[in-house]
Coordinates of C-alpha atoms in Angstrom, one line a residue:
X130 CA -32.6 46.0 -32.2
X131 CA -33.5 42.3 -32.2
X132 CA -33.5 39.5 -29.8
X133 CA -31.5 36.6 -31.2
X134 CA -33.3 33.9 -29.3
X135 CA -34.8 32.4 -26.2
X136 CA -34.9 29.0 -24.5
X137 CA -37.6 27.0 -22.6
X138 CA -37.1 25.2 -19.3
X139 CA -39.8 22.7 -18.5
X140 CA -39.3 21.3 -15.0
X141 CA -36.8 22.0 -12.2
X142 CA -36.1 19.6 -9.3
X143 CA -32.4 19.0 -9.1
X144 CA -29.2 21.0 -8.9
X145 CA -27.0 22.6 -11.5
X146 CA -23.7 24.3 -12.3
X147 CA -21.4 25.1 -15.3
X148 CA -19.6 21.8 -14.7
X149 CA -20.2 18.5 -12.9
X150 CA -21.4 19.1 -9.4
X151 CA -19.5 17.3 -6.6
X152 CA -21.6 15.3 -4.2
X153 CA -20.6 17.6 -1.3
X154 CA -21.5 20.8 -3.2
X155 CA -23.0 23.4 -0.8
X156 CA -26.1 24.6 -2.5
X157 CA -27.2 26.7 0.5
X158 CA -23.9 28.7 0.3
X159 CA -24.3 29.0 -3.5
X160 CA -27.9 30.2 -3.2
X161 CA -26.9 32.7 -0.5
X162 CA -24.1 33.9 -2.8
X163 CA -26.5 34.4 -5.6
X164 CA -28.9 36.3 -3.4
X165 CA -26.1 38.6 -2.3
X166 CA -25.1 39.2 -5.9
X167 CA -28.7 40.1 -6.9
X168 CA -28.9 42.5 -3.9
X169 CA -25.6 44.2 -4.8
X170 CA -25.8 47.9 -5.9
X171 CA -23.5 47.0 -8.8
X172 CA -25.9 44.3 -10.1
X173 CA -27.7 45.2 -13.3
X174 CA -31.3 43.9 -12.9
X175 CA -33.6 42.5 -15.5
X176 CA -35.2 45.0 -17.9
X177 CA -38.4 44.3 -19.9
X178 CA -37.6 43.5 -23.5
X179 CA -39.1 45.3 -26.5
X180 CA -37.1 43.5 -29.2
X181 CA -38.0 41.1 -32.0
X182 CA -37.2 37.5 -31.3
X183 CA -35.0 36.0 -34.0
X184 CA -34.0 32.8 -32.3
X185 CA -35.2 30.7 -29.4
X186 CA -34.2 27.5 -27.7
X187 CA -35.9 24.8 -25.7
X188 CA -33.9 23.1 -22.9
X189 CA -34.9 20.6 -20.2
X190 CA -35.9 17.0 -19.8
X191 CA -38.9 14.9 -21.0
X192 CA -41.5 17.6 -20.3
X193 CA -39.8 20.0 -22.6
X194 CA -38.8 17.3 -25.1
X195 CA -42.4 16.3 -25.3
X196 CA -42.2 12.6 -24.4
X197 CA -45.7 11.2 -24.8
X198 CA -46.9 13.8 -27.3
X199 CA -46.7 11.3 -30.2
X200 CA -46.6 7.6 -30.9
X201 CA -43.5 5.5 -30.8
X202 CA -42.5 6.3 -34.4
X203 CA -42.8 10.1 -34.1
X204 CA -39.8 10.9 -32.1
X205 CA -36.5 12.5 -33.0
X206 CA -32.8 12.4 -31.9
X207 CA -32.7 8.8 -30.5
X208 CA -32.7 8.6 -26.7
X209 CA -33.4 12.3 -26.5
X210 CA -37.0 11.3 -27.4
X211 CA -38.0 14.7 -28.7
X212 CA -41.5 14.7 -30.1
X213 CA -42.9 16.5 -33.1
X214 CA -45.9 17.8 -31.1
X215 CA -44.0 19.0 -28.0
X216 CA -44.9 22.5 -27.1
X217 CA -41.6 24.0 -28.2
X218 CA -42.1 22.3 -31.6
X219 CA -45.6 23.7 -31.8
X220 CA -44.3 27.1 -30.9
X221 CA -41.7 26.9 -33.6
X222 CA -44.3 26.7 -36.4
X223 CA -47.0 29.0 -35.0
X224 CA -46.7 31.9 -37.4
X225 CA -49.9 33.5 -36.1
X226 CA -48.6 34.0 -32.6
X227 CA -45.1 34.9 -33.7
X228 CA -46.8 37.6 -35.9
X229 CA -48.5 38.9 -32.8
X230 CA -45.2 38.9 -30.8
X231 CA -42.8 40.0 -33.5
X232 CA -45.0 42.0 -35.9
X233 CA -44.5 39.6 -38.9
X234 CA -45.0 35.9 -39.7
X235 CA -41.3 35.1 -40.0
X236 CA -40.5 32.1 -37.8
X237 CA -37.6 32.5 -35.4
X238 CA -34.7 30.1 -35.6
X239 CA -35.1 27.3 -33.1
X240 CA -32.7 25.0 -31.2
X241 CA -34.0 22.0 -29.3
X242 CA -31.3 20.5 -27.0
X243 CA -33.9 19.2 -24.4
X244 CA -33.1 15.5 -23.6
X245 CA -35.4 13.0 -22.0
X246 CA -34.1 11.8 -18.6
X247 CA -31.6 14.6 -18.0
X248 CA -31.3 15.9 -14.5
X249 CA -30.9 19.6 -13.8
X250 CA -27.1 19.0 -13.5
X251 CA -27.1 17.4 -17.0
X252 CA -29.3 20.1 -18.4
X253 CA -26.8 22.8 -17.5
X254 CA -23.7 20.7 -18.2
X255 CA -24.9 19.2 -21.5
X256 CA -27.4 21.6 -23.0
X257 CA -26.2 25.1 -22.2
X258 CA -23.5 25.1 -24.9
X259 CA -22.9 28.4 -26.6
X260 CA -21.8 28.6 -30.2
X261 CA -23.0 29.4 -33.7
X262 CA -26.6 28.3 -34.5
X263 CA -26.8 25.1 -36.6
X264 CA -29.7 24.3 -38.9
X265 CA -31.6 21.0 -38.3
X266 CA -30.1 20.6 -34.9
X267 CA -33.4 19.2 -33.5
X268 CA -32.2 15.7 -34.7
X269 CA -28.8 15.9 -32.9
X270 CA -28.9 14.1 -29.6
X271 CA -26.2 16.1 -28.0
X272 CA -23.7 19.0 -28.3
X273 CA -25.8 21.4 -30.5
X274 CA -25.0 25.0 -29.6
X275 CA -27.9 27.3 -28.9
X276 CA -26.7 30.5 -30.5
X277 CA -28.0 33.6 -28.7
X278 CA -31.1 32.8 -26.7
X279 CA -33.3 34.6 -24.1
X280 CA -35.6 32.0 -22.2
X281 CA -35.5 28.6 -20.4
X282 CA -37.7 25.7 -19.0
X283 CA -36.7 22.2 -17.4
X284 CA -37.7 19.3 -15.1
X285 CA -36.9 15.9 -13.3
X286 CA -38.7 13.4 -11.1
X287 CA -37.5 10.3 -9.1
X288 CA -41.0 9.9 -7.6
X289 CA -42.5 8.2 -10.6
X290 CA -39.9 5.5 -10.6
X291 CA -40.1 4.7 -6.9
X292 CA -43.9 5.1 -6.5
X293 CA -45.4 4.1 -9.8
X294 CA -43.6 2.1 -12.5
X295 CA -40.7 0.9 -10.4
X296 CA -38.4 0.0 -13.2
X297 CA -34.7 0.6 -12.5
X298 CA -33.5 -0.3 -8.9
X299 CA -36.6 1.3 -7.3
X300 CA -36.4 2.8 -3.8
X301 CA -39.1 2.7 -1.3
X302 CA -41.9 5.0 -2.3
X303 CA -42.6 6.5 1.1
X304 CA -38.9 7.0 1.9
X305 CA -38.5 8.8 -1.4
X306 CA -41.5 11.1 -0.6
X307 CA -40.1 11.7 2.9
X308 CA -36.8 12.7 1.4
X309 CA -38.5 15.1 -0.9
X310 CA -40.6 16.5 2.0
X311 CA -37.4 17.1 4.0
X312 CA -35.8 19.0 1.1
X313 CA -39.0 21.1 0.8
X314 CA -39.1 21.8 4.6
X315 CA -35.4 22.6 5.1
X316 CA -35.2 24.8 1.9
X317 CA -32.6 22.7 0.2
X318 CA -34.8 22.0 -2.8
X319 CA -35.4 25.8 -3.2
X320 CA -31.6 26.3 -3.0
X321 CA -31.0 23.7 -5.8
X322 CA -33.6 25.3 -8.0
X323 CA -32.2 28.8 -7.4
X324 CA -28.7 27.6 -8.4
X325 CA -30.2 25.9 -11.5
X326 CA -32.2 28.8 -12.7
X327 CA -29.4 31.3 -12.1
X328 CA -27.1 29.2 -14.2
X329 CA -29.5 29.2 -17.1
X330 CA -30.3 33.0 -16.8
X331 CA -26.5 33.7 -16.5
X332 CA -25.7 31.7 -19.6
X333 CA -28.4 33.5 -21.5
X334 CA -27.0 36.9 -20.6
X335 CA -23.5 35.7 -21.5
X336 CA -24.7 34.5 -24.9
X337 CA -25.3 38.2 -25.9
X338 CA -28.5 37.7 -27.9
X339 CA -30.6 40.0 -25.7
X340 CA -29.9 43.7 -26.1
X341 CA -29.4 44.8 -23.4
X342 CA -28.1 41.5 -22.0
X343 CA -30.2 41.9 -18.9
X344 CA -33.4 41.6 -20.9
X345 CA -32.9 37.8 -21.3
X346 CA -35.9 35.9 -20.1
X347 CA -36.3 32.5 -18.4
X348 CA -39.8 31.1 -18.6
X349 CA -40.5 28.2 -16.1
X350 CA -43.6 26.2 -16.5
X351 CA -45.3 24.5 -13.5
X352 CA -46.0 20.7 -13.4
X353 CA -49.4 19.2 -14.0
X354 CA -50.8 16.8 -11.4
X355 CA -50.8 13.2 -12.5
X356 CA -53.9 11.5 -11.1
X357 CA -57.7 11.5 -10.7
X358 CA -57.8 11.7 -6.9
X359 CA -61.4 10.7 -6.4
X360 CA -62.1 7.4 -8.2
X361 CA -61.6 4.1 -6.4
X362 CA -61.2 2.2 -9.6
X363 CA -57.4 2.2 -9.3
X364 CA -57.2 1.2 -5.6
X365 CA -56.5 -2.5 -6.3
X366 CA -54.0 -1.9 -9.2
X367 CA -50.3 -1.2 -9.4
X368 CA -48.6 0.5 -12.4
X369 CA -45.3 -1.3 -11.7
X370 CA -43.7 -2.3 -15.0
X371 CA -42.6 -5.8 -13.9
X372 CA -45.6 -8.0 -13.2
X373 CA -44.1 -9.6 -10.1
X374 CA -43.9 -6.2 -8.4
X375 CA -47.5 -5.6 -7.2
X376 CA -47.0 -2.7 -4.8
X377 CA -47.6 0.1 -4.1
X378 CA -51.2 0.1 -5.2
X379 CA -52.4 3.3 -6.8
X380 CA -54.8 3.9 -3.9
X381 CA -56.8 7.1 -3.5
X382 CA -54.5 8.1 -0.6
X383 CA -51.3 7.6 -2.7
X384 CA -52.8 9.5 -5.7
X385 CA -53.7 12.4 -3.4
X386 CA -50.3 12.3 -1.9
X387 CA -48.5 12.4 -5.2
X388 CA -50.7 15.2 -6.5
X389 CA -50.0 17.1 -3.3
X390 CA -46.3 16.7 -3.8
X391 CA -46.6 18.0 -7.3
X392 CA -48.3 21.1 -6.0
X393 CA -45.8 21.5 -3.3
X394 CA -42.9 21.3 -5.7
X395 CA -44.7 23.9 -7.9
X396 CA -44.8 26.2 -4.9
X397 CA -41.1 25.8 -4.4
X398 CA -40.3 26.5 -8.1
X399 CA -42.5 29.6 -7.9
X400 CA -40.7 30.8 -4.8
X401 CA -37.3 30.2 -6.5
X402 CA -38.5 32.0 -9.6
X403 CA -39.6 35.0 -7.5
X404 CA -36.1 35.0 -5.9
X405 CA -34.6 35.4 -9.3
X406 CA -37.0 37.9 -10.8
X407 CA -34.1 40.3 -11.1
X408 CA -32.4 37.8 -13.4
X409 CA -35.5 37.7 -15.7
X410 CA -37.0 34.4 -14.4
X411 CA -40.8 34.2 -15.0
X412 CA -43.0 31.4 -13.6
X413 CA -46.0 30.2 -15.6
X414 CA -48.3 28.5 -13.1
X415 CA -51.6 26.6 -13.0
X416 CA -50.6 24.4 -16.0
X417 CA -53.3 21.9 -15.0
X418 CA -55.8 24.0 -17.0
X419 CA -54.4 23.1 -20.4
X420 CA -54.5 19.4 -19.9
X421 CA -56.9 17.1 -18.0
X422 CA -55.6 16.1 -14.6
X423 CA -58.2 13.4 -14.3
X424 CA -57.0 11.7 -17.5
X425 CA -54.6 8.8 -16.6
X426 CA -53.1 9.1 -20.2
X427 CA -53.4 5.5 -21.4
X428 CA -50.1 3.8 -22.2
X429 CA -49.4 1.7 -25.3
X430 CA -51.4 -1.5 -25.8
X431 CA -48.5 -4.0 -25.6
X432 CA -48.2 -5.7 -22.2
X433 CA -44.8 -5.0 -20.6
X434 CA -44.8 -8.6 -19.4
X435 CA -45.2 -9.9 -22.9
X436 CA -42.3 -7.6 -24.0
X437 CA -40.1 -9.2 -21.3
X438 CA -41.1 -12.7 -22.3
X439 CA -40.4 -12.1 -25.9
X440 CA -37.0 -10.7 -25.0
X441 CA -35.9 -13.6 -22.7
X442 CA -37.3 -16.3 -25.0
X443 CA -37.2 -14.9 -28.5
X444 CA -39.4 -16.7 -31.1
X445 CA -40.8 -19.2 -28.6
X446 CA -44.3 -17.6 -28.5
X447 CA -44.6 -17.7 -24.7
X448 CA -47.9 -16.1 -23.6
X449 CA -47.8 -13.8 -20.5
X450 CA -51.4 -14.8 -19.8
X451 CA -50.1 -18.2 -18.8
X452 CA -47.5 -16.8 -16.3
X453 CA -48.9 -16.3 -12.8
X454 CA -47.7 -13.9 -10.1
X455 CA -46.4 -17.0 -8.2
X456 CA -44.0 -17.9 -11.0
X457 CA -40.3 -17.4 -10.1
X458 CA -38.7 -14.2 -11.4
X459 CA -37.4 -14.4 -15.0
X460 CA -33.7 -14.5 -14.3
X461 CA -34.4 -17.9 -12.4
X462 CA -36.2 -19.5 -15.3
X463 CA -34.8 -22.5 -17.1
X464 CA -32.8 -21.2 -20.1
X465 CA -32.3 -17.7 -18.6
X466 CA -29.0 -18.5 -16.8
X467 CA -27.3 -15.8 -18.9
X468 CA -29.1 -13.3 -16.7
X469 CA -27.9 -14.2 -13.2
X470 CA -29.4 -11.1 -11.6
X471 CA -32.2 -8.7 -12.1
X472 CA -29.7 -6.0 -12.9
X473 CA -28.1 -8.2 -15.6
X474 CA -31.5 -8.7 -17.2
X475 CA -32.2 -5.0 -17.3
X476 CA -28.8 -4.2 -18.6
X477 CA -29.3 -6.7 -21.5
X478 CA -32.6 -5.1 -22.3
X479 CA -31.1 -1.7 -22.3
X480 CA -28.3 -2.8 -24.6
X481 CA -30.9 -4.3 -27.0
X482 CA -32.1 -0.7 -27.6
X483 CA -35.9 -1.2 -27.4
X484 CA -36.1 1.0 -24.3
X485 CA -35.4 4.6 -23.4
X486 CA -32.0 4.4 -21.7
X487 CA -31.4 8.0 -20.6
X488 CA -30.2 8.2 -17.1
X489 CA -30.2 4.4 -16.6
X490 CA -34.0 4.2 -17.3
X491 CA -35.1 0.9 -18.6
X492 CA -38.8 1.7 -18.9
X493 CA -40.2 1.2 -22.4
X494 CA -41.2 4.4 -24.2
X495 CA -44.9 3.5 -24.2
X496 CA -44.9 3.4 -20.4
X497 CA -42.8 6.5 -19.9
X498 CA -45.1 8.5 -22.2
X499 CA -48.1 7.6 -20.1
X500 CA -47.1 10.2 -17.5
X501 CA -46.6 13.1 -19.9
X502 CA -49.2 15.4 -21.6
X503 CA -50.3 14.6 -25.1
X504 CA -50.0 16.8 -28.2
X505 CA -53.3 18.6 -27.6
X506 CA -52.4 19.5 -24.0
X507 CA -48.9 20.6 -25.2
X508 CA -50.7 22.9 -27.6
X509 CA -52.2 24.7 -24.6
X510 CA -48.7 24.8 -23.0
X511 CA -47.5 26.6 -26.2
X512 CA -50.3 29.1 -25.9
X513 CA -49.5 29.6 -22.2
X514 CA -45.9 30.6 -23.1
X515 CA -47.1 33.0 -25.8
X516 CA -49.6 34.5 -23.3
X517 CA -46.8 34.9 -20.7
X518 CA -44.6 36.6 -23.4
X519 CA -47.4 39.1 -24.2
X520 CA -47.7 39.9 -20.5
X521 CA -43.9 40.3 -20.0
X522 CA -42.7 41.8 -23.3
X523 CA -43.5 44.9 -25.3
X524 CA -45.1 43.5 -28.4
X525 CA -43.3 44.6 -31.6
X526 CA -45.7 46.5 -33.9
X527 CA -46.0 45.3 -37.5
X528 CA -44.0 47.2 -40.1
X529 CA -47.2 47.1 -42.2
X530 CA -49.0 49.3 -39.7
X531 CA -50.8 46.5 -37.8
X532 CA -51.1 48.5 -34.5
X533 CA -54.8 48.5 -33.6
X534 CA -55.2 52.1 -32.4
X535 CA -53.4 53.4 -35.5
X536 CA -55.6 51.5 -37.9
X537 CA -59.0 51.7 -36.1
X538 CA -61.5 54.4 -35.1
X539 CA -65.0 54.7 -33.6
X540 CA -63.9 52.0 -31.1
X541 CA -66.7 50.8 -28.8
X542 CA -67.5 47.9 -26.5
X543 CA -70.9 46.1 -26.8
X544 CA -72.4 43.9 -24.2
X545 CA -69.2 44.1 -22.1
X546 CA -67.4 41.7 -24.5
X547 CA -67.6 42.7 -28.2
X548 CA -64.9 45.1 -29.3
X549 CA -66.2 46.9 -32.4
X550 CA -64.4 49.5 -34.6
X551 CA -64.0 50.8 -38.1
X552 CA -60.5 49.7 -39.3
X553 CA -58.6 50.1 -42.5
X554 CA -57.1 47.3 -44.6
X555 CA -53.7 47.7 -46.4
X556 CA -55.5 49.5 -49.3
X557 CA -57.0 52.1 -47.0
X558 CA -60.5 50.8 -47.3
X559 CA -62.7 51.0 -44.2
X560 CA -64.3 47.8 -42.7
X561 CA -66.3 47.4 -39.6
X562 CA -64.8 44.7 -37.3
X563 CA -65.5 43.0 -34.1
X564 CA -63.7 40.7 -31.7
X565 CA -65.0 38.7 -28.7
X566 CA -62.7 39.9 -25.9
X567 CA -63.4 36.8 -23.8
X568 CA -60.9 35.2 -26.2
X569 CA -58.3 37.8 -25.4
X570 CA -58.4 38.8 -21.7
X571 CA -58.5 37.5 -18.2
X572 CA -58.9 39.3 -14.8
X573 CA -56.5 38.6 -12.0
X574 CA -55.0 40.5 -9.1
X575 CA -57.0 43.7 -9.8
X576 CA -55.9 43.8 -13.5
X577 CA -57.1 43.0 -16.9
X578 CA -54.4 40.8 -18.5
X579 CA -53.9 39.7 -22.1
X580 CA -54.4 35.9 -22.1
X581 CA -55.7 33.4 -24.6
X582 CA -59.4 32.5 -23.9
X583 CA -59.2 34.3 -20.5
X584 CA -63.0 34.7 -20.2
X585 CA -62.7 38.0 -18.3
X586 CA -66.5 38.5 -18.4
X587 CA -66.9 36.0 -15.6
X588 CA -65.4 38.6 -13.3
X589 CA -66.0 41.9 -15.1
X590 CA -68.9 44.1 -16.3
X591 CA -69.7 47.7 -17.0
X592 CA -66.9 48.0 -19.5
X593 CA -66.3 51.3 -21.2
X594 CA -64.0 53.7 -23.0
X595 CA -63.3 57.2 -21.6
X596 CA -64.7 60.2 -23.6
X597 CA -62.9 62.2 -26.3
X598 CA -61.5 64.6 -23.7
X599 CA -59.5 61.8 -22.1
X600 CA -55.9 61.1 -23.3
X601 CA -56.7 57.3 -23.4
X602 CA -59.9 57.7 -25.4
X603 CA -60.4 54.7 -27.7
X604 CA -57.0 53.2 -26.7
X605 CA -57.7 51.8 -23.2
X606 CA -60.6 49.6 -22.1
X607 CA -61.9 50.0 -18.5
X608 CA -64.1 47.5 -16.6
X609 CA -65.5 47.0 -13.1
X610 CA -64.3 43.7 -11.8
X611 CA -64.1 41.4 -8.8
X612 CA -63.5 37.6 -8.1
X613 CA -63.1 35.2 -5.2
X614 CA -59.4 36.1 -4.8
X615 CA -60.2 39.8 -4.8
X616 CA -63.8 40.3 -3.7
X617 CA -63.7 44.1 -3.5
X618 CA -64.9 45.8 -6.6
X619 CA -62.1 47.5 -8.6
X620 CA -61.7 49.4 -11.8
X621 CA -59.3 47.5 -14.1
X622 CA -57.9 48.6 -17.5
X623 CA -55.9 47.3 -20.4
X624 CA -54.4 49.0 -23.5
X625 CA -55.8 47.7 -26.7
X626 CA -52.4 47.6 -28.4
X627 CA -51.2 45.2 -25.8
X628 CA -53.3 42.4 -27.3
X629 CA -55.1 43.5 -30.5
X630 CA -53.7 43.8 -34.1
X631 CA -55.2 44.4 -37.5
X632 CA -54.2 42.2 -40.5
X633 CA -53.6 43.6 -44.0
X634 CA -57.0 42.3 -45.1
X635 CA -58.8 44.2 -42.4
X636 CA -59.3 41.3 -40.1
X637 CA -58.6 42.0 -36.4
X638 CA -56.8 39.4 -34.2
X639 CA -55.8 38.4 -30.7
X640 CA -53.8 35.3 -29.8
X641 CA -54.5 33.8 -33.2
X642 CA -58.3 34.3 -32.9
X643 CA -59.2 36.1 -36.1
X644 CA -62.5 37.8 -36.6
X645 CA -63.7 38.5 -40.1
X646 CA -64.6 42.1 -41.0
X647 CA -68.3 43.0 -40.8
X648 CA -70.1 45.1 -43.3
X649 CA -69.9 48.8 -42.7
X650 CA -73.4 49.1 -44.0
X651 CA -74.7 46.7 -41.4
X652 CA -73.3 48.9 -38.7
X653 CA -74.8 52.0 -40.2
X654 CA -78.2 50.2 -40.2
X655 CA -77.8 49.5 -36.5
X656 CA -78.0 45.8 -36.9
X657 CA -75.3 44.8 -34.4

């Protein structure tokens, strides 16, 4: 049996439904109805998949689309602003990790309806369209069907507009934050996220790609924090796009506050995902690790003020350096009477097409991209999703016999981290191999877990394999572990076939980390 696809949701902070949601929609009642359905004896709960993935999709807003991963000329699909180094795009070409998941290097079909600026309502209304898969749909701004998927990720923030770049009719920063805090405290944000995630999971089941349908998966990634919270270098500066808007300053207190709200929203998303575990929703947390939260992600080099001057006074070579903060606003300048209001000026800029216009956003792309991860960080996002898939799916063994325990013997562990064994290549020849397991495992919650570069040896020692009399001899690694979260010493184990494979040439591999075979004669001489 084969899984036809899966989709990726990047960030969740608004509401959703199968059609436009009225302003008086009762999310609390909808969330309670969903909870009752999931508790019903007749509900068929999520089941762990063990199928090959033949198709996956990526839905969501700018964090899924990858805004900021590339330069201005490296985007696709117009205002959708999908980037070629977004993490779904990187996943779509990662043959090594797909080989580990699927057992061969065939790349799954990939649909990419994620759209920069979409709210959760728009994600569900515009992006969850079933139909036949279409080739090259990544360049279509809207209406591409996603075929038969099994996974989802998505996101949306108003905070950045009101508290940072203040571009389009900005509200008061603290009032916006207070409104978000109220939604967190009274549970309404959690209700909205529950409704959104349920809609995605339900659509995935209905698409029929997963077999059984209830094995459809929704992977939800956490947000990364935006700011260095320690430095005082930013205290006197504002990131507001228009130069006459000089507040709020990015003070240490505001940066700490915004980072705190990011973590608070992550906690709500995690709770909502746990509410919907029976629908196959899986939360991937601590995404600050792949990127650098202390990196302010520099914007483009062109001054936004200069961009505005060039638009209002084309070919007049006005210099923003000669315009002071005391100057009147641009719609009052001589010769600018065709822009009677600020809104009229912004509308004209939008119509010109030099700015991202999704959702009424007039911020230039080079500013928007500043608050998104770059291509390198998105590469780590890609690995995080693959790692979560390993933890939550039964890996499909290679038809060429790549299963580690079937191709290797004399398995041993050296120095608590080097996995050594005698394995066979496709021609049946024996080679001595080794793999540094710190690249393959982490320790958490009393368990050894397959994870890229997990560095489990920071928490575990005394690793061993049971003797020949044990049924798990040479197939299950055991270690003695503890960490700050779990200070009591525990025995933890992991099956080698959950994360190790053998390539046709005799190389062994985990998460794309390939270790060359080592001479069998060296092993026989005891030179390890």
